[in-house]
């Protein structure tokens, strides 16, 4: 266990990537209760969230498939890959912050999802870029830390939203506060 901890303390890149993973999983935790939120707080009907969300998700998947082929070619150049990862990290984090910490309401939930859906698929550039930031002997530890944080924070974020950050009985301004 010493090698992963040493890698974590010595790599600012890994720390930033893990912080972004935390934001991403907080977003997933928020998504896990969005249908209930829309029904109980905003007065939407059952299935309304899905009616808005499914076209966004479907577009994101199709757009990702179409753009991945182009991105594989473009991201082969290290400078392009580095630029894309930085821009993707910054933009994705900004959208997640708006979605996670903005006032609760449909606009703060749907607009970031629409903007994120417009991002091109990375064609595997994200995983390749992440691994390339570490020496060959440290790549397994770095990927292991990323997966461990992803799994732990995923469960914790869902628990936080379901237990503490969402009150289906709240109404008005109180309902918009985490």
PDB file of C-alpha atoms in Angstrom:
ATOM      1  CA  UNK A   1       0.000   0.000   0.000  1.00  0.00           C
ATOM      2  CA  UNK A   2       2.974   2.286   0.373  1.00  0.00           C
ATOM      3  CA  UNK A   3       3.544   2.776  -3.380  1.00  0.00           C
ATOM      4  CA  UNK A   4       0.043   4.130  -4.149  1.00  0.00           C
ATOM      5  CA  UNK A   5       0.177   6.540  -1.207  1.00  0.00           C
ATOM      6  CA  UNK A   6       3.608   7.800  -2.221  1.00  0.00           C
ATOM      7  CA  UNK A   7       2.335   8.312  -5.747  1.00  0.00           C
ATOM      8  CA  UNK A   8      -0.725  10.162  -4.465  1.00  0.00           C
ATOM      9  CA  UNK A   9       1.335  12.543  -2.308  1.00  0.00           C
ATOM     10  CA  UNK A  10       3.946  13.182  -5.003  1.00  0.00           C
ATOM     11  CA  UNK A  11       1.727  13.737  -8.053  1.00  0.00           C
ATOM     12  CA  UNK A  12      -0.216  16.998  -8.303  1.00  0.00           C
ATOM     13  CA  UNK A  13      -1.723  15.697 -11.554  1.00  0.00           C
ATOM     14  CA  UNK A  14      -3.135  12.639  -9.773  1.00  0.00           C
ATOM     15  CA  UNK A  15      -4.527  14.799  -6.978  1.00  0.00           C
ATOM     16  CA  UNK A  16      -6.298  17.084  -9.483  1.00  0.00           C
ATOM     17  CA  UNK A  17      -7.651  14.111 -11.442  1.00  0.00           C
ATOM     18  CA  UNK A  18      -8.970  12.530  -8.236  1.00  0.00           C
ATOM     19  CA  UNK A  19     -10.619  15.833  -7.249  1.00  0.00           C
ATOM     20  CA  UNK A  20     -12.300  15.902 -10.659  1.00  0.00           C
ATOM     21  CA  UNK A  21     -13.418  12.305 -10.078  1.00  0.00           C
ATOM     22  CA  UNK A  22     -14.924  13.443  -6.766  1.00  0.00           C
ATOM     23  CA  UNK A  23     -16.899  16.174  -8.552  1.00  0.00           C
ATOM     24  CA  UNK A  24     -18.007  13.724 -11.211  1.00  0.00           C
ATOM     25  CA  UNK A  25     -19.276  11.237  -8.644  1.00  0.00           C
ATOM     26  CA  UNK A  26     -21.040  13.978  -6.696  1.00  0.00           C
ATOM     27  CA  UNK A  27     -22.818  14.706  -9.967  1.00  0.00           C
ATOM     28  CA  UNK A  28     -23.732  11.048 -10.283  1.00  0.00           C
ATOM     29  CA  UNK A  29     -25.016  11.048  -6.698  1.00  0.00           C
ATOM     30  CA  UNK A  30     -27.160  14.060  -7.500  1.00  0.00           C
ATOM     31  CA  UNK A  31     -28.435  12.336 -10.622  1.00  0.00           C
ATOM     32  CA  UNK A  32     -29.473   9.338  -8.532  1.00  0.00           C
ATOM     33  CA  UNK A  33     -32.151  11.420  -6.796  1.00  0.00           C
ATOM     34  CA  UNK A  34     -33.057  13.874  -9.569  1.00  0.00           C
ATOM     35  CA  UNK A  35     -36.245  12.090 -10.580  1.00  0.00           C
ATOM     36  CA  UNK A  36     -37.483  12.199  -6.977  1.00  0.00           C
ATOM     37  CA  UNK A  37     -36.425  15.845  -6.705  1.00  0.00           C
ATOM     38  CA  UNK A  38     -38.271  16.856  -9.857  1.00  0.00           C
ATOM     39  CA  UNK A  39     -41.445  15.102  -8.718  1.00  0.00           C
ATOM     40  CA  UNK A  40     -41.526  16.152  -5.076  1.00  0.00           C
ATOM     41  CA  UNK A  41     -40.021  19.640  -5.245  1.00  0.00           C
ATOM     42  CA  UNK A  42     -40.621  21.007  -8.723  1.00  0.00           C
ATOM     43  CA  UNK A  43     -43.963  19.318  -9.233  1.00  0.00           C
ATOM     44  CA  UNK A  44     -43.005  17.363 -12.330  1.00  0.00           C
ATOM     45  CA  UNK A  45     -44.848  14.144 -13.095  1.00  0.00           C
ATOM     46  CA  UNK A  46     -43.336  10.653 -13.002  1.00  0.00           C
ATOM     47  CA  UNK A  47     -41.200  10.176 -16.101  1.00  0.00           C
ATOM     48  CA  UNK A  48     -40.910  13.895 -16.938  1.00  0.00           C
ATOM     49  CA  UNK A  49     -37.202  13.963 -16.018  1.00  0.00           C
ATOM     50  CA  UNK A  50     -36.604  11.029 -18.334  1.00  0.00           C
ATOM     51  CA  UNK A  51     -38.469  12.767 -21.166  1.00  0.00           C
ATOM     52  CA  UNK A  52     -35.979  15.630 -20.947  1.00  0.00           C
ATOM     53  CA  UNK A  53     -32.900  13.604 -20.076  1.00  0.00           C
ATOM     54  CA  UNK A  54     -33.108  10.669 -22.502  1.00  0.00           C
ATOM     55  CA  UNK A  55     -32.743  12.800 -25.661  1.00  0.00           C
ATOM     56  CA  UNK A  56     -29.726  14.558 -24.111  1.00  0.00           C
ATOM     57  CA  UNK A  57     -28.103  11.244 -23.158  1.00  0.00           C
ATOM     58  CA  UNK A  58     -28.905   9.690 -26.528  1.00  0.00           C
ATOM     59  CA  UNK A  59     -27.424  12.656 -28.367  1.00  0.00           C
ATOM     60  CA  UNK A  60     -24.311  12.467 -26.155  1.00  0.00           C
ATOM     61  CA  UNK A  61     -23.815   8.780 -27.010  1.00  0.00           C
ATOM     62  CA  UNK A  62     -24.300   9.241 -30.764  1.00  0.00           C
ATOM     63  CA  UNK A  63     -22.140  12.391 -30.833  1.00  0.00           C
ATOM     64  CA  UNK A  64     -19.467  10.560 -28.842  1.00  0.00           C
ATOM     65  CA  UNK A  65     -19.403   7.693 -31.354  1.00  0.00           C
ATOM     66  CA  UNK A  66     -19.212  10.062 -34.315  1.00  0.00           C
ATOM     67  CA  UNK A  67     -16.484  12.261 -32.850  1.00  0.00           C
ATOM     68  CA  UNK A  68     -14.404   9.468 -31.297  1.00  0.00           C
ATOM     69  CA  UNK A  69     -13.040   8.449 -34.675  1.00  0.00           C
ATOM     70  CA  UNK A  70     -11.823  11.963 -35.364  1.00  0.00           C
ATOM     71  CA  UNK A  71     -10.508  12.356 -31.840  1.00  0.00           C
ATOM     72  CA  UNK A  72      -8.388   9.192 -32.066  1.00  0.00           C
ATOM     73  CA  UNK A  73      -6.522  10.707 -35.004  1.00  0.00           C
ATOM     74  CA  UNK A  74      -6.310  14.204 -33.535  1.00  0.00           C
ATOM     75  CA  UNK A  75      -5.304  13.100 -30.021  1.00  0.00           C
ATOM     76  CA  UNK A  76      -2.387  10.996 -31.287  1.00  0.00           C
ATOM     77  CA  UNK A  77      -0.277  14.133 -31.177  1.00  0.00           C
ATOM     78  CA  UNK A  78       0.770  14.650 -27.531  1.00  0.00           C
ATOM     79  CA  UNK A  79       0.168  18.414 -27.669  1.00  0.00           C
ATOM     80  CA  UNK A  80      -3.406  17.941 -28.847  1.00  0.00           C
ATOM     81  CA  UNK A  81      -4.070  15.273 -26.250  1.00  0.00           C
ATOM     82  CA  UNK A  82      -2.690  17.448 -23.456  1.00  0.00           C
ATOM     83  CA  UNK A  83      -4.754  20.461 -24.596  1.00  0.00           C
ATOM     84  CA  UNK A  84      -7.936  18.384 -24.892  1.00  0.00           C
ATOM     85  CA  UNK A  85      -7.517  16.850 -21.442  1.00  0.00           C
ATOM     86  CA  UNK A  86      -6.968  20.256 -19.844  1.00  0.00           C
ATOM     87  CA  UNK A  87      -9.944  21.817 -21.634  1.00  0.00           C
ATOM     88  CA  UNK A  88     -12.140  18.789 -20.915  1.00  0.00           C
ATOM     89  CA  UNK A  89     -11.153  18.790 -17.233  1.00  0.00           C
ATOM     90  CA  UNK A  90     -11.820  22.518 -16.859  1.00  0.00           C
ATOM     91  CA  UNK A  91     -15.090  22.576 -18.791  1.00  0.00           C
ATOM     92  CA  UNK A  92     -16.405  19.346 -17.283  1.00  0.00           C
ATOM     93  CA  UNK A  93     -15.561  20.498 -13.759  1.00  0.00           C
ATOM     94  CA  UNK A  94     -17.263  23.872 -14.315  1.00  0.00           C
ATOM     95  CA  UNK A  95     -20.430  22.152 -15.542  1.00  0.00           C
ATOM     96  CA  UNK A  96     -20.362  19.727 -12.605  1.00  0.00           C
ATOM     97  CA  UNK A  97     -19.929  22.587 -10.126  1.00  0.00           C
ATOM     98  CA  UNK A  98     -22.952  24.348 -11.617  1.00  0.00           C
ATOM     99  CA  UNK A  99     -24.962  21.144 -11.530  1.00  0.00           C
ATOM    100  CA  UNK A 100     -23.857  20.108  -8.032  1.00  0.00           C
ATOM    101  CA  UNK A 101     -23.736  23.421  -6.221  1.00  0.00           C
ATOM    102  CA  UNK A 102     -26.044  25.714  -8.183  1.00  0.00           C
ATOM    103  CA  UNK A 103     -29.508  26.501  -6.913  1.00  0.00           C
ATOM    104  CA  UNK A 104     -31.620  23.447  -7.434  1.00  0.00           C
ATOM    105  CA  UNK A 105     -33.915  23.866 -10.374  1.00  0.00           C
ATOM    106  CA  UNK A 106     -34.458  22.372 -13.795  1.00  0.00           C
ATOM    107  CA  UNK A 107     -32.279  24.941 -15.614  1.00  0.00           C
ATOM    108  CA  UNK A 108     -29.266  24.158 -13.385  1.00  0.00           C
ATOM    109  CA  UNK A 109     -29.731  20.459 -14.036  1.00  0.00           C
ATOM    110  CA  UNK A 110     -30.464  20.391 -17.746  1.00  0.00           C
ATOM    111  CA  UNK A 111     -28.239  23.133 -19.210  1.00  0.00           C
ATOM    112  CA  UNK A 112     -24.943  21.668 -17.894  1.00  0.00           C
ATOM    113  CA  UNK A 113     -26.016  18.259 -19.204  1.00  0.00           C
ATOM    114  CA  UNK A 114     -26.692  19.777 -22.639  1.00  0.00           C
ATOM    115  CA  UNK A 115     -23.305  21.490 -22.720  1.00  0.00           C
ATOM    116  CA  UNK A 116     -21.514  18.333 -21.576  1.00  0.00           C
ATOM    117  CA  UNK A 117     -23.302  16.385 -24.312  1.00  0.00           C
ATOM    118  CA  UNK A 118     -21.725  18.700 -26.896  1.00  0.00           C
ATOM    119  CA  UNK A 119     -18.192  17.705 -25.867  1.00  0.00           C
ATOM    120  CA  UNK A 120     -16.646  15.360 -28.406  1.00  0.00           C
ATOM    121  CA  UNK A 121     -15.880  11.778 -27.481  1.00  0.00           C
ATOM    122  CA  UNK A 122     -12.259  11.385 -26.546  1.00  0.00           C
ATOM    123  CA  UNK A 123     -11.647   8.139 -28.442  1.00  0.00           C
ATOM    124  CA  UNK A 124      -9.803   6.704 -25.458  1.00  0.00           C
ATOM    125  CA  UNK A 125      -7.547   9.735 -25.169  1.00  0.00           C
ATOM    126  CA  UNK A 126      -8.471  10.245 -21.521  1.00  0.00           C
ATOM    127  CA  UNK A 127      -7.277   6.833 -20.337  1.00  0.00           C
ATOM    128  CA  UNK A 128      -4.172   6.918 -22.527  1.00  0.00           C
ATOM    129  CA  UNK A 129      -3.290  10.430 -21.389  1.00  0.00           C
ATOM    130  CA  UNK A 130      -3.825   9.545 -17.726  1.00  0.00           C
ATOM    131  CA  UNK A 131      -1.532   6.512 -17.943  1.00  0.00           C
ATOM    132  CA  UNK A 132       1.119   8.433 -19.869  1.00  0.00           C
ATOM    133  CA  UNK A 133       1.571  10.837 -16.954  1.00  0.00           C
ATOM    134  CA  UNK A 134       3.219   8.146 -14.836  1.00  0.00           C
ATOM    135  CA  UNK A 135       6.266   5.936 -15.226  1.00  0.00           C
ATOM    136  CA  UNK A 136       5.470   2.433 -16.469  1.00  0.00           C
ATOM    137  CA  UNK A 137       5.998   0.899 -13.013  1.00  0.00           C
ATOM    138  CA  UNK A 138       3.549   3.374 -11.379  1.00  0.00           C
ATOM    139  CA  UNK A 139       0.727   3.152 -13.940  1.00  0.00           C
ATOM    140  CA  UNK A 140      -1.030   0.249 -12.213  1.00  0.00           C
ATOM    141  CA  UNK A 141      -0.974   2.093  -8.867  1.00  0.00           C
ATOM    142  CA  UNK A 142      -2.311   5.285 -10.436  1.00  0.00           C
ATOM    143  CA  UNK A 143      -5.138   3.464 -12.216  1.00  0.00           C
ATOM    144  CA  UNK A 144      -5.904   1.485  -9.057  1.00  0.00           C
ATOM    145  CA  UNK A 145      -6.215   4.710  -7.047  1.00  0.00           C
ATOM    146  CA  UNK A 146      -8.488   6.189  -9.692  1.00  0.00           C
ATOM    147  CA  UNK A 147     -10.782   3.147  -9.658  1.00  0.00           C
ATOM    148  CA  UNK A 148     -10.798   2.958  -5.843  1.00  0.00           C
ATOM    149  CA  UNK A 149     -11.709   6.633  -5.469  1.00  0.00           C
ATOM    150  CA  UNK A 150     -14.356   6.285  -8.169  1.00  0.00           C
ATOM    151  CA  UNK A 151     -16.015   3.365  -6.377  1.00  0.00           C
ATOM    152  CA  UNK A 152     -15.794   4.816  -2.866  1.00  0.00           C
ATOM    153  CA  UNK A 153     -16.960   8.303  -3.767  1.00  0.00           C
ATOM    154  CA  UNK A 154     -19.779   6.898  -5.912  1.00  0.00           C
ATOM    155  CA  UNK A 155     -21.317   5.160  -2.909  1.00  0.00           C
ATOM    156  CA  UNK A 156     -20.649   8.029  -0.512  1.00  0.00           C
ATOM    157  CA  UNK A 157     -22.151  10.640  -2.850  1.00  0.00           C
ATOM    158  CA  UNK A 158     -25.356   8.676  -3.320  1.00  0.00           C
ATOM    159  CA  UNK A 159     -25.605   8.225   0.438  1.00  0.00           C
ATOM    160  CA  UNK A 160     -24.999  11.954   1.053  1.00  0.00           C
ATOM    161  CA  UNK A 161     -27.715  13.053  -1.355  1.00  0.00           C
ATOM    162  CA  UNK A 162     -30.226  10.457  -0.255  1.00  0.00           C
ATOM    163  CA  UNK A 163     -29.593  10.999   3.446  1.00  0.00           C
ATOM    164  CA  UNK A 164     -28.572  14.628   4.006  1.00  0.00           C
ATOM    165  CA  UNK A 165     -28.734  16.813   0.893  1.00  0.00           C
ATOM    166  CA  UNK A 166     -32.263  16.091  -0.266  1.00  0.00           C
ATOM    167  CA  UNK A 167     -35.424  16.642   1.729  1.00  0.00           C
ATOM    168  CA  UNK A 168     -38.507  15.672  -0.279  1.00  0.00           C
ATOM    169  CA  UNK A 169     -40.717  17.422   2.298  1.00  0.00           C
ATOM    170  CA  UNK A 170     -39.065  20.827   1.780  1.00  0.00           C
ATOM    171  CA  UNK A 171     -40.894  23.438  -0.255  1.00  0.00           C
ATOM    172  CA  UNK A 172     -40.072  26.844  -1.725  1.00  0.00           C
ATOM    173  CA  UNK A 173     -36.610  28.319  -1.123  1.00  0.00           C
ATOM    174  CA  UNK A 174     -35.764  25.624   1.416  1.00  0.00           C
ATOM    175  CA  UNK A 175     -36.091  23.002  -1.308  1.00  0.00           C
ATOM    176  CA  UNK A 176     -33.396  24.751  -3.337  1.00  0.00           C
ATOM    177  CA  UNK A 177     -30.799  24.541  -0.592  1.00  0.00           C
ATOM    178  CA  UNK A 178     -28.554  21.505  -0.270  1.00  0.00           C
TER     179      UNK A 178
END
